[in-house]
Amino acid sequence: MFEKMLQWIKSTILKLMGQENTSLTISPRMENMIALWAKMYEGIGSGGSLRLPASIASEFARLVVVESEINLTGGARADWIRGQFEPFQGRMREYVEYACALGGAVFKPYVSGGGIVIDVVQADCFFPTAFDTSGRLTGAIFTDQITRSGKIYTRVERHEFIQDKETIQNKAFQSNSIAALGGEIPLTAVPEWADIAPEAEISGIDRPLFAYFKIPLANNKDRHSPLGVSVFANAVDAIRDADEQYGRLMWEYDGGQMAIDVAASAVRTNQDGSVNMDRREQRLYRRTLEQSKIGGTDFYHAFTPTLRDGSYISGLDSILKKIEFQCSLAYGTISDPSTVEKTATELKISKQRSYSAVSDIQRALQNALDDLIYAMDKLATLYQLAPAGTYEIAYNWHDGVLQDEEAQRQQDKDDALNGFVPKWRYNKDWRGMSEEEARAAVTEAQMESSSGPSLMFDDTGSQGGDNVTTETGKSLNGVQTQALINVMGQYASGAITLGQGVNIISTAIGISKAQARELIEGAM
């Protein structure tokens, strides 16, 4: 279908959208490669026996996503965006697998029913038209198809970002055959597309309102193409070899099954001459017409050849290790782990290769998610879907390839308790808190754990008893007072903002934000 859609876009769709002078930035070589990777991933042709392409893409997606933590903080605006993002996040491993298989994917948010839905467009369903000098995708044509009641409905959506403005065009077509695009119809003729505007312009943005997640591997299939390549692109031939070797192994097992050749006189037959046996007996017993061919007067002969599966399995395992190397996977990922060298240095070198590839993909995914959430934020503003405000994104991908997560967590905890790093940093890294929340939690914990006599100051700050009384009338003990002084000192030095200081003090001491602001500003 990819090749057919590409043909329609080149011959018809660009003209219908008034873009006769626009060309696709996808070479014939990349057209063929994307179509090949898609077939291999689906188990069609090469990669069909062992389904290695799907296994490789799935394993990369698992390593990239399984330990990830993505948190959006910052208030009501961030809470709303997080609620729209969560369905996508719940299926992110699936989407990353598609991108790993075909070289990339586009995350495209759109407004639907008062919220935002994220459409994930695989590499064989979008067609690039423009990239900027940094390699960011700035123009593309996306397709969507629905089959209903014997008719095929195709929607074509074109995006073009220039400077600070994005232009979006939508057209729909109806056909009775997959061989033809069909005639143009109104978008309202298809219920799922009824709310989509035929054309729209969005200004005041600094990047496209979609995100291209590109697999960060060198494109040695077309060195001049800005498109990504599949994670198994370098192992296509080896995957074919593995399938052939696996076929030989299965043939050895099939041909080496025990069988007994019997004389025709020893086999019961039906009136029509067919053999009277159940399926198991038919596989085990093979009728021989001439008794002399099975040993003279004997009426049966056992066929029990020695299997040569050891050689085939060893050969297959060697090919699988070659595939692991070509795909930057650690040895033992798809090959037999019992045959992998066990020394610590050899294991680390093998895992280092996998770690580097996974880390690169995680960085590319993080950049794409930044662009996606930016687009969601702009759409929320444009359509007045969410409260005004800002958001912060915190990513934690963890390093489960080379390090034990629990061991790393314990190490970070020990460092915090021993004073090598601030305690709030542990809360931020391991408890999913923002920096502001992490600092407030540490301050509050210090206050709750305090005990013993404390200093006494009156409202003007002079010494006078066992408690500190702030301008708000709040009585503090000595540890609380010291924590308050520390927060004010951090604000005075520029380590934290006024807003962060207000939030920390109000949370830790139990006063309103307005009172905390007055306290800080009065002290300054």
Tab-separated table of N, CA, C and O in Angstrom, residues 411-472:
chain	number	residue	atom	x	y	z
A	411	GLN	N	22.831	3.699	46.183
A	411	GLN	CA	24.041	4.514	46.144
A	411	GLN	C	23.689	5.996	46.230
A	411	GLN	O	24.315	6.767	46.976
A	412	ASP	N	22.675	6.414	45.466
A	412	ASP	CA	22.246	7.818	45.502
A	412	ASP	C	21.696	8.189	46.877
A	412	ASP	O	21.905	9.309	47.359
A	413	LYS	N	20.982	7.257	47.504
A	413	LYS	CA	20.450	7.511	48.842
A	413	LYS	C	21.589	7.687	49.846
A	413	LYS	O	21.563	8.611	50.687
A	414	ASP	N	22.602	6.814	49.775
A	414	ASP	CA	23.751	6.920	50.678
A	414	ASP	C	24.490	8.240	50.463
A	414	ASP	O	24.912	8.889	51.433
A	415	ASP	N	24.660	8.642	49.213
A	415	ASP	CA	25.340	9.907	48.917
A	415	ASP	C	24.583	11.082	49.523
A	415	ASP	O	25.188	12.031	50.052
A	416	ALA	N	23.233	11.034	49.438
A	416	ALA	CA	22.424	12.121	49.992
A	416	ALA	C	22.521	12.156	51.515
A	416	ALA	O	22.671	13.222	52.126
A	417	LEU	N	22.447	10.983	52.157
A	417	LEU	CA	22.505	10.928	53.615
A	417	LEU	C	23.882	11.329	54.146
A	417	LEU	O	23.998	11.890	55.238
A	418	ASN	N	24.925	11.047	53.361
A	418	ASN	CA	26.287	11.381	53.789
A	418	ASN	C	26.699	12.800	53.411
A	418	ASN	O	27.829	13.209	53.692
A	419	GLY	N	25.799	13.518	52.747
A	419	GLY	CA	26.070	14.909	52.435
A	419	GLY	C	26.874	15.147	51.179
A	419	GLY	O	27.327	16.265	50.929
A	420	PHE	N	27.072	14.099	50.349
A	420	PHE	CA	27.827	14.297	49.111
A	420	PHE	C	27.006	15.031	48.049
A	420	PHE	O	27.560	15.692	47.180
A	421	VAL	N	25.675	14.857	48.090
A	421	VAL	CA	24.769	15.581	47.184
A	421	VAL	C	23.593	16.083	48.024
A	421	VAL	O	23.291	15.519	49.090
A	422	PRO	N	22.893	17.137	47.585
A	422	PRO	CA	21.740	17.625	48.351
A	422	PRO	C	20.636	16.563	48.415
A	422	PRO	O	20.415	15.812	47.465
A	423	LYS	N	19.936	16.510	49.549
A	423	LYS	CA	18.875	15.516	49.716
A	423	LYS	C	17.735	15.728	48.730
A	423	LYS	O	17.103	14.762	48.281
A	424	TRP	N	17.479	16.987	48.377
A	424	TRP	CA	16.366	17.226	47.452
A	424	TRP	C	16.620	16.586	46.096
A	424	TRP	O	15.682	16.225	45.387
A	425	ARG	N	17.896	16.443	45.734
A	425	ARG	CA	18.191	15.841	44.430
A	425	ARG	C	17.750	14.374	44.386
A	425	ARG	O	17.299	13.886	43.349
A	426	TYR	N	17.861	13.666	45.514
A	426	TYR	CA	17.381	12.281	45.569
A	426	TYR	C	15.872	12.239	45.349
A	426	TYR	O	15.357	11.394	44.610
A	427	ASN	N	15.129	13.141	45.987
A	427	ASN	CA	13.676	13.195	45.799
A	427	ASN	C	13.321	13.467	44.343
A	427	ASN	O	12.380	12.883	43.789
A	428	LYS	N	14.067	14.350	43.715
A	428	LYS	CA	13.787	14.711	42.325
A	428	LYS	C	14.098	13.544	41.391
A	428	LYS	O	13.312	13.233	40.484
A	429	ASP	N	15.217	12.863	41.605
A	429	ASP	CA	15.645	11.799	40.685
A	429	ASP	C	14.851	10.517	40.863
A	429	ASP	O	14.591	9.799	39.886
A	430	TRP	N	14.448	10.203	42.105
A	430	TRP	CA	13.873	8.886	42.368
A	430	TRP	C	12.410	8.907	42.787
A	430	TRP	O	11.775	7.856	42.825
A	431	ARG	N	11.884	10.067	43.113
A	431	ARG	CA	10.497	10.139	43.553
A	431	ARG	C	9.603	10.939	42.621
A	431	ARG	O	8.462	11.224	42.948
A	432	GLY	N	10.124	11.314	41.479
A	432	GLY	CA	9.314	11.975	40.466
A	432	GLY	C	8.860	13.371	40.843
A	432	GLY	O	7.866	13.868	40.303
A	433	MET	N	9.571	14.041	41.760
A	433	MET	CA	9.191	15.390	42.176
A	433	MET	C	9.887	16.432	41.315
A	433	MET	O	10.958	16.185	40.763
A	434	SER	N	9.261	17.606	41.227
A	434	SER	CA	9.960	18.739	40.632
A	434	SER	C	10.996	19.231	41.641
A	434	SER	O	10.968	18.858	42.827
A	435	GLU	N	11.898	20.100	41.211
A	435	GLU	CA	12.908	20.621	42.137
A	435	GLU	C	12.253	21.354	43.303
A	435	GLU	O	12.665	21.231	44.453
A	436	GLU	N	11.206	22.101	42.990
A	436	GLU	CA	10.493	22.864	44.009
A	436	GLU	C	9.871	21.937	45.050
A	436	GLU	O	10.007	22.146	46.276
A	437	GLU	N	9.194	20.898	44.594
A	437	GLU	CA	8.566	19.943	45.500
A	437	GLU	C	9.617	19.199	46.312
A	437	GLU	O	9.421	18.919	47.502
A	438	ALA	N	10.732	18.850	45.678
A	438	ALA	CA	11.786	18.106	46.359
A	438	ALA	C	12.406	18.937	47.484
A	438	ALA	O	12.659	18.436	48.584
A	439	ARG	N	12.679	20.219	47.223
A	439	ARG	CA	13.247	21.099	48.251
A	439	ARG	C	12.272	21.270	49.418
A	439	ARG	O	12.666	21.239	50.589
A	440	ALA	N	10.979	21.450	49.102
A	440	ALA	CA	9.971	21.635	50.150
A	440	ALA	C	9.862	20.391	51.027
A	440	ALA	O	9.717	20.488	52.254
A	441	ALA	N	9.937	19.205	50.413
A	441	ALA	CA	9.836	17.961	51.169
A	441	ALA	C	11.002	17.808	52.139
A	441	ALA	O	10.817	17.369	53.287
A	442	VAL	N	12.194	18.179	51.712
A	442	VAL	CA	13.358	18.083	52.586
A	442	VAL	C	13.235	19.054	53.759
A	442	VAL	O	13.499	18.705	54.920
A	443	THR	N	12.811	20.277	53.459
A	443	THR	CA	12.641	21.282	54.523
A	443	THR	C	11.600	20.832	55.541
A	443	THR	O	11.803	20.940	56.757
A	444	GLU	N	10.483	20.304	55.049
A	444	GLU	CA	9.425	19.842	55.944
A	444	GLU	C	9.907	18.681	56.802
A	444	GLU	O	9.608	18.599	58.006
A	445	ALA	N	10.667	17.756	56.212
A	445	ALA	CA	11.180	16.615	56.962
A	445	ALA	C	12.137	17.066	58.062
A	445	ALA	O	12.134	16.533	59.177
A	446	GLN	N	12.959	18.070	57.747
A	446	GLN	CA	13.893	18.590	58.746
A	446	GLN	C	13.149	19.191	59.929
A	446	GLN	O	13.521	19.011	61.082
A	447	MET	N	12.059	19.901	59.630
A	447	MET	CA	11.283	20.537	60.693
A	447	MET	C	10.574	19.514	61.563
A	447	MET	O	10.507	19.638	62.791
A	448	GLU	N	10.016	18.464	60.921
A	448	GLU	CA	9.286	17.456	61.680
A	448	GLU	C	10.197	16.617	62.565
A	448	GLU	O	9.782	16.105	63.598
A	449	SER	N	11.443	16.483	62.148
A	449	SER	CA	12.372	15.646	62.914
A	449	SER	C	13.118	16.434	63.981
A	449	SER	O	13.956	15.885	64.690
A	450	SER	N	12.845	17.727	64.067
A	450	SER	CA	13.557	18.566	65.038
A	450	SER	C	13.071	18.291	66.455
A	450	SER	O	11.933	17.911	66.680
A	451	SER	N	13.954	18.507	67.453
A	451	SER	CA	13.594	18.336	68.849
A	451	SER	C	14.522	19.176	69.713
A	451	SER	O	15.553	19.652	69.258
A	452	GLY	N	14.183	19.357	70.986
A	452	GLY	CA	15.047	20.090	71.896
A	452	GLY	C	14.677	21.553	71.966
A	452	GLY	O	13.794	22.041	71.246
A	453	PRO	N	15.317	22.318	72.854
A	453	PRO	CA	15.002	23.733	73.030
A	453	PRO	C	15.367	24.524	71.801
A	453	PRO	O	16.248	24.168	71.039
A	454	SER	N	14.678	25.628	71.602
A	454	SER	CA	14.927	26.485	70.458
A	454	SER	C	15.079	27.925	70.905
A	454	SER	O	14.724	28.293	72.021
A	455	LEU	N	15.610	28.756	70.019
A	455	LEU	CA	15.818	30.163	70.327
A	455	LEU	C	14.511	30.924	70.259
A	455	LEU	O	13.573	30.519	69.593
A	456	MET	N	14.474	32.057	70.942
A	456	MET	CA	13.241	32.844	71.020
A	456	MET	C	13.504	34.239	70.491
A	456	MET	O	14.463	34.875	70.893
A	457	PHE	N	12.699	34.689	69.560
A	457	PHE	CA	12.818	36.044	69.039
A	457	PHE	C	11.448	36.690	69.062
A	457	PHE	O	10.431	36.030	68.875
A	458	ASP	N	11.421	37.974	69.266
A	458	ASP	CA	10.141	38.673	69.173
A	458	ASP	C	9.894	39.094	67.750
A	458	ASP	O	10.656	38.776	66.848
A	459	ASP	N	8.854	39.856	67.522
A	459	ASP	CA	8.461	40.210	66.158
A	459	ASP	C	9.529	41.010	65.441
A	459	ASP	O	9.585	41.027	64.216
A	460	THR	N	10.363	41.744	66.174
A	460	THR	CA	11.368	42.580	65.530
A	460	THR	C	12.659	41.827	65.293
A	460	THR	O	13.592	42.351	64.726
A	461	GLY	N	12.719	40.582	65.790
A	461	GLY	CA	13.914	39.768	65.556
A	461	GLY	C	14.856	39.748	66.731
A	461	GLY	O	15.910	39.142	66.660
A	462	SER	N	14.523	40.397	67.858
A	462	SER	CA	15.416	40.380	69.014
A	462	SER	C	15.182	39.128	69.840
A	462	SER	O	14.086	38.590	69.848
A	463	GLN	N	16.220	38.698	70.590
A	463	GLN	CA	16.108	37.474	71.376
A	463	GLN	C	15.175	37.684	72.551
A	463	GLN	O	15.142	38.729	73.158
A	464	GLY	N	14.381	36.622	72.858
A	464	GLY	CA	13.460	36.838	73.939
A	464	GLY	C	12.788	35.598	74.450
A	464	GLY	O	11.874	35.712	75.232
A	465	GLY	N	13.146	34.346	74.084
A	465	GLY	CA	12.454	33.191	74.630
A	465	GLY	C	12.827	31.923	73.919
A	465	GLY	O	13.909	31.799	73.365
A	466	ASP	N	11.894	30.931	73.899
A	466	ASP	CA	12.173	29.606	73.354
A	466	ASP	C	11.654	29.406	71.949
A	466	ASP	O	11.792	28.346	71.387
A	467	ASN	N	10.973	30.362	71.340
A	467	ASN	CA	10.418	30.212	70.000
A	467	ASN	C	10.736	31.434	69.158
A	467	ASN	O	11.017	32.520	69.690
A	468	VAL	N	10.659	31.233	67.836
A	468	VAL	CA	10.733	32.349	66.892
A	468	VAL	C	9.321	32.645	66.430
A	468	VAL	O	8.615	31.734	66.009
A	469	THR	N	8.942	33.895	66.515
A	469	THR	CA	7.618	34.289	66.045
A	469	THR	C	7.800	35.154	64.815
A	469	THR	O	8.435	36.216	64.878
A	470	THR	N	7.292	34.692	63.683
A	470	THR	CA	7.421	35.449	62.444
A	470	THR	C	6.418	36.579	62.419
A	470	THR	O	5.554	36.698	63.288
A	471	GLU	N	6.541	37.438	61.408
A	471	GLU	CA	5.594	38.539	61.249
A	471	GLU	C	4.176	38.048	61.045
A	471	GLU	O	3.214	38.783	61.244
A	472	THR	N	4.036	36.801	60.636
A	472	THR	CA	2.696	36.238	60.420
A	472	THR	C	2.102	35.688	61.705
A	472	THR	O	0.972	35.215	61.713
